[in-house]
Amino acid sequence: QREVFEEISHLVQSALDGYKVCLFSYGQTGSGKTHTMFGPPGAHAHDERGLIFRATEAIFDEAEQLAKDKRPGLVCKVSFCELYLDQIRDLAPPAGKKQYPGPNLELAEDANGNVTVKGLRQVEVSSLETVHALIRGGLALRQTASTALNDVSSRSHTIFTLNVSRVDDGRAGRLDLVDLAGSENLKKSESEGDRAKEAKHINSSLTALGKVILALSASPAGASGETSDASHPAGVHVPYRDSKLTRLLKNSLSGNSFTVLMCAVNPAGEHHDECISSLQFAHRCSHVQTQPKVNYEAVDPAEQQQRIVKLSNELAGLKGQLESIHAHYQKELEAAAADPEYARQLGPVERSDAETDSDYEQDTPHRRFSGGGGGRVR
């Protein structure tokens, strides 16, 4: 995990700089996706901890450094959900209300095509310990089961999201860390009953994801990125609505985001076909172009106007103070220059060779003082 994180750590910095970032793992069941993303159980405190724990550590290291430098800090909010049997469930229920499974959450899409989960809880966090506790609590709720291929097989897709905004300039980044459930051969996994039902839903959603990637990678616009709408390349139908998974990942797959796929494979001979399929999927993903840009925290127009008025009033107040101070010292200087006794105390006035008597007379009563470094008192 350490070596993999070093390869993608620059993406965490991109999120801190105000970009949207998505990192998702893909591969057959039992190939190590969850191990890569989260690490083994209880690994959050040692060297085998997964990418999600390491990414959150990097975010809070930045927050700690800003506090040490006495600079404006970060505001961090996290959410954690799973897609199980085509139902979206919150993995971060309120403290003391561990109601699970909770209600099936619905998807919503705004006028700009951005997809959100209605009712998904966002938790504002101020410490790394709080984040790690939330992740461990969510993993305890996640649907897992034993199959012939994996003792602890993930039966749902999970999406952990960390929104981070800077207090000073309002840049708002987002880090989506997605652990996809693995594709499954029912004959090899020996899944029956509920396990078979889960596997069919997993395979169906991954098939829909494959179709989306195929459409995006096959189109000239998708390959070059030369399109007016990155989520809908010109002349190409992208079937995002075929699955809730593809709708959830729509913004990251071909929109305003840095997106990275981690392809996990099991190199054993009996999994040859699955390895080839996963690598082909990864190859197609490499041809999809996204168009990331720096994002800023949305501000309510009324609130924005209030801030403008407040800052304008503060500026006017400071300007008034400056003018008052200037007038006060100007009067003192003029009074001092007109006082003969004060002038005698200053000593003789130095004149440069270039100055004439008329220059000297014009300077009166604003005289050139010998002790003032040659500057005029105005």
mmCIF file of N, CA, C and O in Angstrom, residues 142-216:
data_model
loop_
_atom_site.group_PDB
_atom_site.id
_atom_site.type_symbol
_atom_site.label_atom_id
_atom_site.label_comp_id
_atom_site.label_asym_id
_atom_site.label_seq_id
_atom_site.Cartn_x
_atom_site.Cartn_y
_atom_site.Cartn_z
ATOM 1 N N ARG A 142 -20.705 -2.721 6.297
ATOM 2 C CA ARG A 142 -20.705 -3.109 4.888
ATOM 3 C C ARG A 142 -21.069 -4.588 4.731
ATOM 4 O O ARG A 142 -20.699 -5.441 5.537
ATOM 5 N N GLN A 143 -21.769 -4.877 3.643
ATOM 6 C CA GLN A 143 -22.198 -6.254 3.373
ATOM 7 C C GLN A 143 -21.029 -7.093 2.863
ATOM 8 O O GLN A 143 -20.430 -6.777 1.833
ATOM 9 N N THR A 144 -20.687 -8.139 3.590
ATOM 10 C CA THR A 144 -19.655 -9.089 3.174
ATOM 11 C C THR A 144 -20.171 -10.506 3.423
ATOM 12 O O THR A 144 -21.097 -10.715 4.211
ATOM 13 N N ALA A 145 -19.555 -11.451 2.753
ATOM 14 C CA ALA A 145 -19.939 -12.858 2.938
ATOM 15 C C ALA A 145 -18.801 -13.743 2.449
ATOM 16 O O ALA A 145 -17.887 -13.286 1.754
ATOM 17 N N SER A 146 -18.872 -15.003 2.810
ATOM 18 C CA SER A 146 -17.836 -15.966 2.410
ATOM 19 C C SER A 146 -18.279 -16.707 1.151
ATOM 20 O O SER A 146 -19.433 -17.112 1.021
ATOM 21 N N THR A 147 -17.338 -16.848 0.194
ATOM 22 C CA THR A 147 -17.575 -17.644 -1.008
ATOM 23 C C THR A 147 -16.391 -18.590 -1.186
ATOM 24 O O THR A 147 -15.408 -18.530 -0.438
ATOM 25 N N ALA A 148 -16.484 -19.428 -2.194
ATOM 26 C CA ALA A 148 -15.402 -20.368 -2.463
ATOM 27 C C ALA A 148 -14.141 -19.650 -2.928
ATOM 28 O O ALA A 148 -13.036 -20.206 -2.829
ATOM 29 N N LEU A 149 -14.258 -18.419 -3.398
ATOM 30 C CA LEU A 149 -13.105 -17.674 -3.893
ATOM 31 C C LEU A 149 -12.555 -16.678 -2.885
ATOM 32 O O LEU A 149 -11.431 -16.203 -3.022
ATOM 33 N N ASN A 150 -13.347 -16.332 -1.870
ATOM 34 C CA ASN A 150 -12.927 -15.284 -0.947
ATOM 35 C C ASN A 150 -13.648 -15.464 0.385
ATOM 36 O O ASN A 150 -14.878 -15.482 0.429
ATOM 37 N N ASP A 151 -12.879 -15.591 1.461
ATOM 38 C CA ASP A 151 -13.492 -15.769 2.782
ATOM 39 C C ASP A 151 -14.286 -14.558 3.222
ATOM 40 O O ASP A 151 -15.296 -14.682 3.920
ATOM 41 N N VAL A 152 -13.807 -13.368 2.861
ATOM 42 C CA VAL A 152 -14.517 -12.125 3.208
ATOM 43 C C VAL A 152 -14.738 -11.357 1.904
ATOM 44 O O VAL A 152 -13.998 -10.436 1.572
ATOM 45 N N SER A 153 -15.771 -11.743 1.191
ATOM 46 C CA SER A 153 -16.048 -11.157 -0.121
ATOM 47 C C SER A 153 -16.967 -9.946 0.029
ATOM 48 O O SER A 153 -18.012 -10.023 0.674
ATOM 49 N N SER A 154 -16.560 -8.837 -0.559
ATOM 50 C CA SER A 154 -17.406 -7.639 -0.547
ATOM 51 C C SER A 154 -18.604 -7.875 -1.453
ATOM 52 O O SER A 154 -18.450 -8.201 -2.624
ATOM 53 N N ARG A 155 -19.798 -7.660 -0.901
ATOM 54 C CA ARG A 155 -21.015 -7.872 -1.685
ATOM 55 C C ARG A 155 -21.649 -6.552 -2.115
ATOM 56 O O ARG A 155 -22.785 -6.518 -2.585
ATOM 57 N N SER A 156 -20.914 -5.473 -1.934
ATOM 58 C CA SER A 156 -21.419 -4.152 -2.320
ATOM 59 C C SER A 156 -20.264 -3.288 -2.800
ATOM 60 O O SER A 156 -19.105 -3.532 -2.467
ATOM 61 N N HIS A 157 -20.594 -2.273 -3.576
ATOM 62 C CA HIS A 157 -19.635 -1.234 -3.938
ATOM 63 C C HIS A 157 -19.679 -0.157 -2.853
ATOM 64 O O HIS A 157 -20.759 0.198 -2.372
ATOM 65 N N THR A 158 -18.532 0.363 -2.460
ATOM 66 C CA THR A 158 -18.524 1.448 -1.473
ATOM 67 C C THR A 158 -17.880 2.704 -2.071
ATOM 68 O O THR A 158 -16.961 2.615 -2.897
ATOM 69 N N ILE A 159 -18.384 3.847 -1.632
ATOM 70 C CA ILE A 159 -17.838 5.134 -2.050
ATOM 71 C C ILE A 159 -17.605 5.975 -0.804
ATOM 72 O O ILE A 159 -18.549 6.331 -0.093
ATOM 73 N N PHE A 160 -16.332 6.260 -0.534
ATOM 74 C CA PHE A 160 -15.957 7.141 0.569
ATOM 75 C C PHE A 160 -15.562 8.478 -0.031
ATOM 76 O O PHE A 160 -14.684 8.543 -0.894
ATOM 77 N N THR A 161 -16.204 9.543 0.414
ATOM 78 C CA THR A 161 -15.974 10.876 -0.151
ATOM 79 C C THR A 161 -15.493 11.835 0.925
ATOM 80 O O THR A 161 -16.061 11.886 2.020
ATOM 81 N N LEU A 162 -14.436 12.568 0.617
ATOM 82 C CA LEU A 162 -13.932 13.601 1.508
ATOM 83 C C LEU A 162 -13.929 14.924 0.754
ATOM 84 O O LEU A 162 -13.221 15.083 -0.238
ATOM 85 N N ASN A 163 -14.778 15.852 1.203
ATOM 86 C CA ASN A 163 -14.816 17.207 0.642
ATOM 87 C C ASN A 163 -13.938 18.110 1.494
ATOM 88 O O ASN A 163 -14.074 18.134 2.718
ATOM 89 N N VAL A 164 -13.049 18.835 0.851
ATOM 90 C CA VAL A 164 -12.129 19.706 1.583
ATOM 91 C C VAL A 164 -12.121 21.090 0.939
ATOM 92 O O VAL A 164 -11.938 21.224 -0.278
ATOM 93 N N SER A 165 -12.375 22.115 1.740
ATOM 94 C CA SER A 165 -12.377 23.486 1.229
ATOM 95 C C SER A 165 -11.433 24.343 2.049
ATOM 96 O O SER A 165 -11.266 24.125 3.256
ATOM 97 N N ARG A 166 -10.812 25.288 1.385
ATOM 98 C CA ARG A 166 -9.858 26.189 2.041
ATOM 99 C C ARG A 166 -10.592 27.442 2.518
ATOM 100 O O ARG A 166 -11.364 28.045 1.774
ATOM 101 N N VAL A 167 -10.310 27.812 3.758
ATOM 102 C CA VAL A 167 -10.981 28.960 4.362
ATOM 103 C C VAL A 167 -10.554 30.257 3.696
ATOM 104 O O VAL A 167 -11.359 31.183 3.520
ATOM 105 N N ASP A 168 -9.289 30.350 3.279
ATOM 106 C CA ASP A 168 -8.768 31.624 2.780
ATOM 107 C C ASP A 168 -9.337 32.020 1.425
ATOM 108 O O ASP A 168 -9.776 33.156 1.230
ATOM 109 N N ASP A 169 -9.353 31.111 0.460
ATOM 110 C CA ASP A 169 -9.774 31.511 -0.888
ATOM 111 C C ASP A 169 -10.977 30.742 -1.420
ATOM 112 O O ASP A 169 -11.396 30.953 -2.555
ATOM 113 N N GLY A 170 -11.531 29.830 -0.621
ATOM 114 C CA GLY A 170 -12.752 29.143 -1.028
ATOM 115 C C GLY A 170 -12.573 28.004 -2.008
ATOM 116 O O GLY A 170 -13.561 27.426 -2.484
ATOM 117 N N ARG A 171 -11.325 27.637 -2.330
ATOM 118 C CA ARG A 171 -11.134 26.478 -3.210
ATOM 119 C C ARG A 171 -11.722 25.236 -2.558
ATOM 120 O O ARG A 171 -11.512 24.976 -1.374
ATOM 121 N N ALA A 172 -12.461 24.463 -3.344
ATOM 122 C CA ALA A 172 -13.182 23.310 -2.794
ATOM 123 C C ALA A 172 -12.849 22.058 -3.597
ATOM 124 O O ALA A 172 -13.310 21.890 -4.729
ATOM 125 N N GLY A 173 -12.030 21.186 -3.015
ATOM 126 C CA GLY A 173 -11.668 19.936 -3.655
ATOM 127 C C GLY A 173 -12.516 18.784 -3.141
ATOM 128 O O GLY A 173 -13.224 18.896 -2.137
ATOM 129 N N ARG A 174 -12.434 17.684 -3.838
ATOM 130 C CA ARG A 174 -13.226 16.499 -3.462
ATOM 131 C C ARG A 174 -12.431 15.252 -3.788
ATOM 132 O O ARG A 174 -11.831 15.151 -4.866
ATOM 133 N N LEU A 175 -12.436 14.303 -2.870
ATOM 134 C CA LEU A 175 -11.710 13.049 -3.039
ATOM 135 C C LEU A 175 -12.698 11.904 -2.914
ATOM 136 O O LEU A 175 -13.238 11.651 -1.833
ATOM 137 N N ASP A 176 -12.976 11.225 -4.044
ATOM 138 C CA ASP A 176 -13.848 10.049 -4.053
ATOM 139 C C ASP A 176 -12.982 8.798 -4.125
ATOM 140 O O ASP A 176 -12.216 8.619 -5.084
ATOM 141 N N LEU A 177 -13.116 7.939 -3.123
ATOM 142 C CA LEU A 177 -12.343 6.700 -3.060
ATOM 143 C C LEU A 177 -13.326 5.531 -3.136
ATOM 144 O O LEU A 177 -14.107 5.291 -2.211
ATOM 145 N N VAL A 178 -13.272 4.810 -4.256
ATOM 146 C CA VAL A 178 -14.311 3.829 -4.581
ATOM 147 C C VAL A 178 -13.721 2.423 -4.562
ATOM 148 O O VAL A 178 -12.732 2.134 -5.247
ATOM 149 N N ASP A 179 -14.351 1.554 -3.768
ATOM 150 C CA ASP A 179 -13.958 0.145 -3.721
ATOM 151 C C ASP A 179 -15.070 -0.668 -4.368
ATOM 152 O O ASP A 179 -16.119 -0.913 -3.754
ATOM 153 N N LEU A 180 -14.862 -1.054 -5.614
ATOM 154 C CA LEU A 180 -15.878 -1.816 -6.339
ATOM 155 C C LEU A 180 -15.854 -3.276 -5.906
ATOM 156 O O LEU A 180 -14.781 -3.863 -5.711
ATOM 157 N N ALA A 181 -17.030 -3.857 -5.770
ATOM 158 C CA ALA A 181 -17.102 -5.302 -5.551
ATOM 159 C C ALA A 181 -16.581 -6.008 -6.797
ATOM 160 O O ALA A 181 -16.671 -5.486 -7.913
ATOM 161 N N GLY A 182 -16.018 -7.193 -6.617
ATOM 162 C CA GLY A 182 -15.376 -7.882 -7.727
ATOM 163 C C GLY A 182 -16.330 -8.641 -8.614
ATOM 164 O O GLY A 182 -17.358 -9.166 -8.155
ATOM 165 N N SER A 183 -16.011 -8.676 -9.903
ATOM 166 C CA SER A 183 -16.783 -9.522 -10.816
ATOM 167 C C SER A 183 -16.641 -10.980 -10.380
ATOM 168 O O SER A 183 -15.607 -11.383 -9.835
ATOM 169 N N GLU A 184 -17.680 -11.760 -10.624
ATOM 170 C CA GLU A 184 -17.714 -13.099 -10.027
ATOM 171 C C GLU A 184 -18.232 -14.142 -11.006
ATOM 172 O O GLU A 184 -19.286 -13.967 -11.627
ATOM 173 N N ASN A 185 -17.481 -15.221 -11.136
ATOM 174 C CA ASN A 185 -17.914 -16.395 -11.892
ATOM 175 C C ASN A 185 -18.677 -17.307 -10.928
ATOM 176 O O ASN A 185 -18.098 -17.855 -9.989
ATOM 177 N N LEU A 186 -19.992 -17.426 -11.147
ATOM 178 C CA LEU A 186 -20.830 -18.152 -10.194
ATOM 179 C C LEU A 186 -20.404 -19.609 -10.029
ATOM 180 O O LEU A 186 -20.492 -20.172 -8.936
ATOM 181 N N LYS A 187 -19.908 -20.197 -11.099
ATOM 182 C CA LYS A 187 -19.479 -21.596 -11.013
ATOM 183 C C LYS A 187 -18.254 -21.723 -10.126
ATOM 184 O O LYS A 187 -18.164 -22.619 -9.282
ATOM 185 N N LYS A 188 -17.299 -20.784 -10.268
ATOM 186 C CA LYS A 188 -16.080 -20.838 -9.462
ATOM 187 C C LYS A 188 -16.332 -20.434 -8.007
ATOM 188 O O LYS A 188 -15.731 -20.995 -7.084
ATOM 189 N N SER A 189 -17.205 -19.443 -7.808
ATOM 190 C CA SER A 189 -17.450 -18.976 -6.440
ATOM 191 C C SER A 189 -18.438 -19.856 -5.693
ATOM 192 O O SER A 189 -18.594 -19.729 -4.469
ATOM 193 N N GLU A 190 -19.129 -20.744 -6.463
ATOM 194 C CA GLU A 190 -20.115 -21.659 -5.869
ATOM 195 C C GLU A 190 -21.194 -20.887 -5.095
ATOM 196 O O GLU A 190 -21.682 -21.330 -4.055
ATOM 197 N N SER A 191 -21.556 -19.742 -5.611
ATOM 198 C CA SER A 191 -22.556 -18.907 -4.948
ATOM 199 C C SER A 191 -23.961 -19.432 -5.228
ATOM 200 O O SER A 191 -24.297 -19.758 -6.373
ATOM 201 N N GLU A 192 -24.768 -19.482 -4.185
ATOM 202 C CA GLU A 192 -26.152 -19.915 -4.296
ATOM 203 C C GLU A 192 -27.029 -19.015 -3.437
ATOM 204 O O GLU A 192 -26.551 -18.339 -2.527
ATOM 205 N N GLY A 193 -28.310 -19.008 -3.735
ATOM 206 C CA GLY A 193 -29.252 -18.258 -2.915
ATOM 207 C C GLY A 193 -28.938 -16.766 -2.906
ATOM 208 O O GLY A 193 -28.797 -16.132 -3.953
ATOM 209 N N ASP A 194 -28.824 -16.179 -1.702
ATOM 210 C CA ASP A 194 -28.547 -14.750 -1.573
ATOM 211 C C ASP A 194 -27.220 -14.373 -2.204
ATOM 212 O O ASP A 194 -27.081 -13.289 -2.792
ATOM 213 N N ARG A 195 -26.213 -15.267 -2.079
ATOM 214 C CA ARG A 195 -24.903 -14.955 -2.654
ATOM 215 C C ARG A 195 -24.997 -14.858 -4.180
ATOM 216 O O ARG A 195 -24.374 -13.982 -4.789
ATOM 217 N N ALA A 196 -25.772 -15.741 -4.783
ATOM 218 C CA ALA A 196 -25.934 -15.695 -6.238
ATOM 219 C C ALA A 196 -26.677 -14.432 -6.659
ATOM 220 O O ALA A 196 -26.335 -13.792 -7.665
ATOM 221 N N LYS A 197 -27.688 -14.047 -5.883
ATOM 222 C CA LYS A 197 -28.436 -12.818 -6.176
ATOM 223 C C LYS A 197 -27.511 -11.609 -6.108
ATOM 224 O O LYS A 197 -27.549 -10.723 -6.975
ATOM 225 N N GLU A 198 -26.659 -11.558 -5.080
ATOM 226 C CA GLU A 198 -25.709 -10.455 -4.937
ATOM 227 C C GLU A 198 -24.738 -10.423 -6.110
ATOM 228 O O GLU A 198 -24.456 -9.350 -6.668
ATOM 229 N N ALA A 199 -24.244 -11.611 -6.485
ATOM 230 C CA ALA A 199 -23.281 -11.684 -7.585
ATOM 231 C C ALA A 199 -23.881 -11.196 -8.893
ATOM 232 O O ALA A 199 -23.215 -10.507 -9.686
ATOM 233 N N LYS A 200 -25.134 -11.524 -9.126
ATOM 234 C CA LYS A 200 -25.779 -11.075 -10.365
ATOM 235 C C LYS A 200 -25.899 -9.553 -10.404
ATOM 236 O O LYS A 200 -25.694 -8.932 -11.448
ATOM 237 N N HIS A 201 -26.241 -8.957 -9.278
ATOM 238 C CA HIS A 201 -26.324 -7.491 -9.222
ATOM 239 C C HIS A 201 -24.941 -6.859 -9.424
ATOM 240 O O HIS A 201 -24.812 -5.844 -10.114
ATOM 241 N N ILE A 202 -23.924 -7.464 -8.803
ATOM 242 C CA ILE A 202 -22.561 -6.933 -8.953
ATOM 243 C C ILE A 202 -22.118 -7.011 -10.412
ATOM 244 O O ILE A 202 -21.647 -6.022 -10.994
ATOM 245 N N ASN A 203 -22.294 -8.195 -11.010
ATOM 246 C CA ASN A 203 -21.861 -8.371 -12.397
ATOM 247 C C ASN A 203 -22.632 -7.461 -13.345
ATOM 248 O O ASN A 203 -22.075 -6.923 -14.312
ATOM 249 N N SER A 204 -23.940 -7.276 -13.078
ATOM 250 C CA SER A 204 -24.752 -6.418 -13.936
ATOM 251 C C SER A 204 -24.269 -4.969 -13.882
ATOM 252 O O SER A 204 -24.147 -4.303 -14.928
ATOM 253 N N SER A 205 -23.955 -4.485 -12.682
ATOM 254 C CA SER A 205 -23.492 -3.094 -12.557
ATOM 255 C C SER A 205 -22.122 -2.913 -13.190
ATOM 256 O O SER A 205 -21.839 -1.875 -13.811
ATOM 257 N N LEU A 206 -21.254 -3.915 -13.052
ATOM 258 C CA LEU A 206 -19.927 -3.823 -13.668
ATOM 259 C C LEU A 206 -20.012 -3.911 -15.190
ATOM 260 O O LEU A 206 -19.220 -3.281 -15.901
ATOM 261 N N THR A 207 -20.970 -4.668 -15.694
ATOM 262 C CA THR A 207 -21.198 -4.721 -17.144
ATOM 263 C C THR A 207 -21.638 -3.354 -17.658
ATOM 264 O O THR A 207 -21.174 -2.881 -18.709
ATOM 265 N N ALA A 208 -22.542 -2.708 -16.908
ATOM 266 C CA ALA A 208 -22.974 -1.359 -17.280
ATOM 267 C C ALA A 208 -21.798 -0.385 -17.261
ATOM 268 O O ALA A 208 -21.681 0.482 -18.141
ATOM 269 N N LEU A 209 -20.924 -0.538 -16.286
ATOM 270 C CA LEU A 209 -19.733 0.310 -16.217
ATOM 271 C C LEU A 209 -18.851 0.076 -17.440
ATOM 272 O O LEU A 209 -18.310 1.027 -18.030
ATOM 273 N N GLY A 210 -18.706 -1.170 -17.831
ATOM 274 C CA GLY A 210 -17.910 -1.493 -19.016
ATOM 275 C C GLY A 210 -18.472 -0.870 -20.281
ATOM 276 O O GLY A 210 -17.724 -0.393 -21.146
ATOM 277 N N LYS A 211 -19.798 -0.835 -20.391
ATOM 278 C CA LYS A 211 -20.429 -0.233 -21.572
ATOM 279 C C LYS A 211 -20.179 1.277 -21.613
ATOM 280 O O LYS A 211 -19.956 1.853 -22.684
ATOM 281 N N VAL A 212 -20.233 1.922 -20.449
ATOM 282 C CA VAL A 212 -19.970 3.357 -20.386
ATOM 283 C C VAL A 212 -18.531 3.655 -20.815
ATOM 284 O O VAL A 212 -18.270 4.560 -21.610
ATOM 285 N N ILE A 213 -17.596 2.871 -20.269
ATOM 286 C CA ILE A 213 -16.184 3.070 -20.620
ATOM 287 C C ILE A 213 -15.959 2.817 -22.108
ATOM 288 O O ILE A 213 -15.211 3.554 -22.773
ATOM 289 N N LEU A 214 -16.618 1.802 -22.643
ATOM 290 C CA LEU A 214 -16.472 1.488 -24.067
ATOM 291 C C LEU A 214 -16.967 2.643 -24.919
ATOM 292 O O LEU A 214 -16.314 3.045 -25.894
ATOM 293 N N ALA A 215 -18.113 3.221 -24.559
ATOM 294 C CA ALA A 215 -18.660 4.346 -25.323
ATOM 295 C C ALA A 215 -17.740 5.559 -25.248
ATOM 296 O O ALA A 215 -17.507 6.244 -26.248
ATOM 297 N N LEU A 216 -17.211 5.830 -24.061
ATOM 298 C CA LEU A 216 -16.346 6.999 -23.896
ATOM 299 C C LEU A 216 -15.011 6.820 -24.606
ATOM 300 O O LEU A 216 -14.460 7.763 -25.178
#
